[in-house]
PDB file of C-alpha atoms in Angstrom:
ATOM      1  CA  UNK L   1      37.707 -43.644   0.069  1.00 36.00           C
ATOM      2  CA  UNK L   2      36.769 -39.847  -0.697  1.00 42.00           C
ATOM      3  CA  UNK L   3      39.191 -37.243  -0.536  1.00 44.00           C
ATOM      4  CA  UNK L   4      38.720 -34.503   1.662  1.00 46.00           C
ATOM      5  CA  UNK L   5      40.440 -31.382   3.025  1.00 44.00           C
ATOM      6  CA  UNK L   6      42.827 -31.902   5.298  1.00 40.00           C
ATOM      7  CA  UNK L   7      42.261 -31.917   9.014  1.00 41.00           C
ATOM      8  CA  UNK L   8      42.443 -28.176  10.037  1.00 37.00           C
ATOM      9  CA  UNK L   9      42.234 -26.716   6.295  1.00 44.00           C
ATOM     10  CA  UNK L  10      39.892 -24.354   6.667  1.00 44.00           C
ATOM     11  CA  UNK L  11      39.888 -22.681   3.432  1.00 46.00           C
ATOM     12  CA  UNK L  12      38.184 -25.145   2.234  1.00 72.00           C
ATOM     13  CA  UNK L  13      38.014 -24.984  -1.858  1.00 92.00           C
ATOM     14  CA  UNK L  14      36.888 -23.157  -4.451  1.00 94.00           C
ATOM     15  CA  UNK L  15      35.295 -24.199  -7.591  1.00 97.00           C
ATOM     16  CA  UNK L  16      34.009 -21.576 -10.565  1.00 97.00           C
ATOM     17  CA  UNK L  17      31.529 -24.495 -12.677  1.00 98.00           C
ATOM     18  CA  UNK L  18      30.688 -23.319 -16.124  1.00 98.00           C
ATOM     19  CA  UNK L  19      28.165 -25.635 -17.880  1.00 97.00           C
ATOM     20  CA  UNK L  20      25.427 -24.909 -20.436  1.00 95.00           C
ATOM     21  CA  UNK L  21      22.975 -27.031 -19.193  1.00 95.00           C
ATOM     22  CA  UNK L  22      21.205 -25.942 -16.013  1.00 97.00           C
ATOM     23  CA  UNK L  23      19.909 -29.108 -14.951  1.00 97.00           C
ATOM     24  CA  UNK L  24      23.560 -30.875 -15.406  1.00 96.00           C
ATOM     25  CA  UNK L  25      24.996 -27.376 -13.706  1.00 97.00           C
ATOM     26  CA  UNK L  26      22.651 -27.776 -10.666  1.00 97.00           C
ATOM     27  CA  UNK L  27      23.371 -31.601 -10.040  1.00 97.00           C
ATOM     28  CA  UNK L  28      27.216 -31.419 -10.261  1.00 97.00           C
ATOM     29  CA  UNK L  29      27.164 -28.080  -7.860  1.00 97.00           C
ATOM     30  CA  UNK L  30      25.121 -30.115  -5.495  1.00 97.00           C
ATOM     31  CA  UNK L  31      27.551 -32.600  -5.733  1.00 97.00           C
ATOM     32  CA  UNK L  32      30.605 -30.608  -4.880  1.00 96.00           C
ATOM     33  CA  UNK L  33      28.708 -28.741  -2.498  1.00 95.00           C
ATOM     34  CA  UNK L  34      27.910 -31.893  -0.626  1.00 94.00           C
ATOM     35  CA  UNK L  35      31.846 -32.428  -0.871  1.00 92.00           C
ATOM     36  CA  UNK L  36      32.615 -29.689   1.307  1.00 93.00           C
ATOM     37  CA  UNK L  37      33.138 -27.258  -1.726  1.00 95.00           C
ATOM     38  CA  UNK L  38      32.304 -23.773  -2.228  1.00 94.00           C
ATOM     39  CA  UNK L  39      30.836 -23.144  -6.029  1.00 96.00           C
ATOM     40  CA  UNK L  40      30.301 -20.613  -7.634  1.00 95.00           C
ATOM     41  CA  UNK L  41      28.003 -21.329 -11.004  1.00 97.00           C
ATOM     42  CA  UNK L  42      28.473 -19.824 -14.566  1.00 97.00           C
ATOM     43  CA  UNK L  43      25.958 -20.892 -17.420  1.00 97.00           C
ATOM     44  CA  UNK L  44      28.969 -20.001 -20.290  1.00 97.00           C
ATOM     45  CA  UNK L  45      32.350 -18.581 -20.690  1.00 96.00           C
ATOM     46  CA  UNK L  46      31.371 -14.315 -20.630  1.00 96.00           C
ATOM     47  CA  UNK L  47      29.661 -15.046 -17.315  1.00 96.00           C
ATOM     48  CA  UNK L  48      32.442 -17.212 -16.083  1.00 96.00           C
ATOM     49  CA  UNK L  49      34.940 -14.297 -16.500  1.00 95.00           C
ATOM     50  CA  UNK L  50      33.006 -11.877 -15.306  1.00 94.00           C
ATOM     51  CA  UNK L  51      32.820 -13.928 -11.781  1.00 93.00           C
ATOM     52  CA  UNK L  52      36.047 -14.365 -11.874  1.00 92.00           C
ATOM     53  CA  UNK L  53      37.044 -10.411 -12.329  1.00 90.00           C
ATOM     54  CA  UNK L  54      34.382  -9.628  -9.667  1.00 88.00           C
ATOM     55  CA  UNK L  55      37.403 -10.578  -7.259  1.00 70.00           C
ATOM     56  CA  UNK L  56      35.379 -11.869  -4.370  1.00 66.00           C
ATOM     57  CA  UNK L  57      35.906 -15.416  -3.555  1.00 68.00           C
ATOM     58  CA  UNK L  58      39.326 -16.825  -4.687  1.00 85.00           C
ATOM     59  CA  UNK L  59      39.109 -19.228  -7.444  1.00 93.00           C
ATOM     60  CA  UNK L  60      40.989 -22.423  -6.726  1.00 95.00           C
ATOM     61  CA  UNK L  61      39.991 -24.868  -9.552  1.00 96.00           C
ATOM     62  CA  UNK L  62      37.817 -23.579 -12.610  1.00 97.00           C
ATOM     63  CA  UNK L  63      35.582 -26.903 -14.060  1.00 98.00           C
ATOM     64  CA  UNK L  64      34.099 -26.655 -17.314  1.00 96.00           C
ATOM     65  CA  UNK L  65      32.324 -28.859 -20.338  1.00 93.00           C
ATOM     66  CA  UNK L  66      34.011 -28.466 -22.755  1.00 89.00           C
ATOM     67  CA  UNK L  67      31.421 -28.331 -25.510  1.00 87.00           C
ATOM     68  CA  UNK L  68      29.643 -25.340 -25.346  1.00 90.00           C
ATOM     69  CA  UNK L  69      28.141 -22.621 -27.184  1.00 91.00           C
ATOM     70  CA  UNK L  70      29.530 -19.348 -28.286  1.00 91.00           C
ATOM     71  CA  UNK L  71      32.696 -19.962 -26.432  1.00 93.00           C
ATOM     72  CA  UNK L  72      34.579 -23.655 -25.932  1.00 91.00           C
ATOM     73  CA  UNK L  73      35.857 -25.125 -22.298  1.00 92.00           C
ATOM     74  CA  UNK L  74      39.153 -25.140 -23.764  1.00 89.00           C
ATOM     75  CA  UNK L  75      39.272 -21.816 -25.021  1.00 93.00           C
ATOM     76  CA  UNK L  76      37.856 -20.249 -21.629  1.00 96.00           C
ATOM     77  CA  UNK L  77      40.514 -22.137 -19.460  1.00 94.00           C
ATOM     78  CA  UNK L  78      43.068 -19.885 -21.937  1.00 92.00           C
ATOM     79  CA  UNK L  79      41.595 -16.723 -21.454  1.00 95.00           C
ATOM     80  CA  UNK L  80      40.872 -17.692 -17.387  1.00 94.00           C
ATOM     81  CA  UNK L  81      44.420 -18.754 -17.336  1.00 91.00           C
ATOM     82  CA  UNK L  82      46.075 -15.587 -18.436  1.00 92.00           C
ATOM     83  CA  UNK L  83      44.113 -13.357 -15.586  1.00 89.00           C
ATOM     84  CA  UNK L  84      44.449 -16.611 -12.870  1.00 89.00           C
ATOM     85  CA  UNK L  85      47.913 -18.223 -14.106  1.00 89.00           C
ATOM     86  CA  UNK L  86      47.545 -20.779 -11.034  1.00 88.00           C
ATOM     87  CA  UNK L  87      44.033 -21.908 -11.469  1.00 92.00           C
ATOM     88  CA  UNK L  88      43.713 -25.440 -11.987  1.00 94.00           C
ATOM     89  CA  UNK L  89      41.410 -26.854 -14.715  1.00 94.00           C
ATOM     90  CA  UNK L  90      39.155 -29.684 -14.719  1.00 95.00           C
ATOM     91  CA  UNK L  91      37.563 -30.415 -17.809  1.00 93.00           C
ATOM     92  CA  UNK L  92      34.001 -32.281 -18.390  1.00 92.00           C
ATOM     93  CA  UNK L  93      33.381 -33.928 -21.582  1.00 85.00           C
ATOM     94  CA  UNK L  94      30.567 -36.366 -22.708  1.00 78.00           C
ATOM     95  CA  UNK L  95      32.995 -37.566 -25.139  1.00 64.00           C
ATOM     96  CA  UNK L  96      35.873 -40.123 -24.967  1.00 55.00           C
ATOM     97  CA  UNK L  97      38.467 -38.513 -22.154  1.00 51.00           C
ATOM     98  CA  UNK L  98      41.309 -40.257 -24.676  1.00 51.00           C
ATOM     99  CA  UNK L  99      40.152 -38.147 -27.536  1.00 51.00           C
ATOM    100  CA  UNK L 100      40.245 -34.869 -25.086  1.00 52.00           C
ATOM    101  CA  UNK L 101      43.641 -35.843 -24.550  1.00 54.00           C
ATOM    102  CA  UNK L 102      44.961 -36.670 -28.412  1.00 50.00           C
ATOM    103  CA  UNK L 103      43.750 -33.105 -28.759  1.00 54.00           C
ATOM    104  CA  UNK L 104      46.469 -32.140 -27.122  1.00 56.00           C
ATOM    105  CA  UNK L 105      44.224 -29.406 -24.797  1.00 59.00           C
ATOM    106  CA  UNK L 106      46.100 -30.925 -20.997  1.00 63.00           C
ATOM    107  CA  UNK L 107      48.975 -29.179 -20.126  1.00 62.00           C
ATOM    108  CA  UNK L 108      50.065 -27.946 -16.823  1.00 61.00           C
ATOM    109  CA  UNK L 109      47.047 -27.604 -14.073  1.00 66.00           C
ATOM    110  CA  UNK L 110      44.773 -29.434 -16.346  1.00 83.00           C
ATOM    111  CA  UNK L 111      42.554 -32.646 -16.191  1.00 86.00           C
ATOM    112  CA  UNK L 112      39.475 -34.197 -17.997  1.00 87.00           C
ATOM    113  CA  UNK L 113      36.673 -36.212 -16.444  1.00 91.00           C
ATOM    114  CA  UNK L 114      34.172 -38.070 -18.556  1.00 88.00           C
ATOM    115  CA  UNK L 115      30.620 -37.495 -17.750  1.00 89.00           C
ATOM    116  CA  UNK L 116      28.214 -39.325 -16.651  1.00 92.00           C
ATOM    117  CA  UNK L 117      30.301 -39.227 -13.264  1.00 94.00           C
ATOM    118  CA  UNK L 118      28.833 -40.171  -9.400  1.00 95.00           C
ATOM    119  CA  UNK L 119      29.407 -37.427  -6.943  1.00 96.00           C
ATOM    120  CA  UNK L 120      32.409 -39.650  -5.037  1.00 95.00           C
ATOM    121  CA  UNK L 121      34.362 -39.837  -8.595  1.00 95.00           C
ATOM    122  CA  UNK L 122      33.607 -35.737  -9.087  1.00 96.00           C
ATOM    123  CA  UNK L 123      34.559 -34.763  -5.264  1.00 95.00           C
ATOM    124  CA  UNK L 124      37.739 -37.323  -5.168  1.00 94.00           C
ATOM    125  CA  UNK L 125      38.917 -35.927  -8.211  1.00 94.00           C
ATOM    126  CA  UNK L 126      38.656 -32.271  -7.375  1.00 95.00           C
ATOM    127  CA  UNK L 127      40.034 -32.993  -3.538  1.00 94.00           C
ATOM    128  CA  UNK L 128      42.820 -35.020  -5.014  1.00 93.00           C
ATOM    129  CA  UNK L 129      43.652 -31.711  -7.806  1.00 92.00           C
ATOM    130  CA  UNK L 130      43.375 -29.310  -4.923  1.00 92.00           C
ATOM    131  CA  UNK L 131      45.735 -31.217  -2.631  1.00 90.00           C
ATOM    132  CA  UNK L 132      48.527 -31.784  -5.054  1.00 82.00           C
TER     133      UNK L 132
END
């Protein structure tokens, strides 16, 4: 079963996607889109933060690769963090999520997701981090 906003939240959610590659940025916004999400899209870390100063549209749940160039996932969830100190992070990686996590990057607010995902397994898992 998908997870979904709960009856009468309007607010809906938020979701600031940085990924590199615009074909795999375009398919997981529709995806979240589809969800009942609002995204806003960032092709790397400069133009992420610069969204998120813009101020417009909160910012409930920032989802990154974490691979990318010029400046890492990891090290823009940081910097996002310090402005945004309740954003959640969701991290995407192409590589083993158990190696993501002997890294020792998760901490509070933050998850990993291996890619290839479906849109159910991105949309449940972004519901389920918004809800808790």
């Amino acid at each position: 079963m998908e997870a979904r906003p709960r009856e009468g939240d309007e607010r809906g959610g938020t979701v600031l996607l940085v990924e590199d590659s615009d074909v795999v940025r375009n398919v997981v916004a529709n995806m979240l889109e589809s969800g009942g999400l609002t995204v806003l899209q960032a092709p790397g870390g400069e133009e992420a933060l610069a969204l998120a100063r813009q101020g417009g549209a909160p910012i409930d749940l920032l989802l990154t690769d974490i691979v990318m160039p010029e400046m890492s996932g990891v090290e823009l969830a940081d910097r996002l963090e310090r402005e945004r100190p309740d954003v959640r992070i969701l991290f995407m990686t192409g590589y083993a999520e158990e190696a993501v996590v002997d890294e020792g990057i998760l901490g509070k607010h933050r998850e990993c997701i291996g890619k290839p995902f479906t849109r159910e397994q991105i949309t449940t898992r972004v519901w389920k981090i918004l809800s808790s």
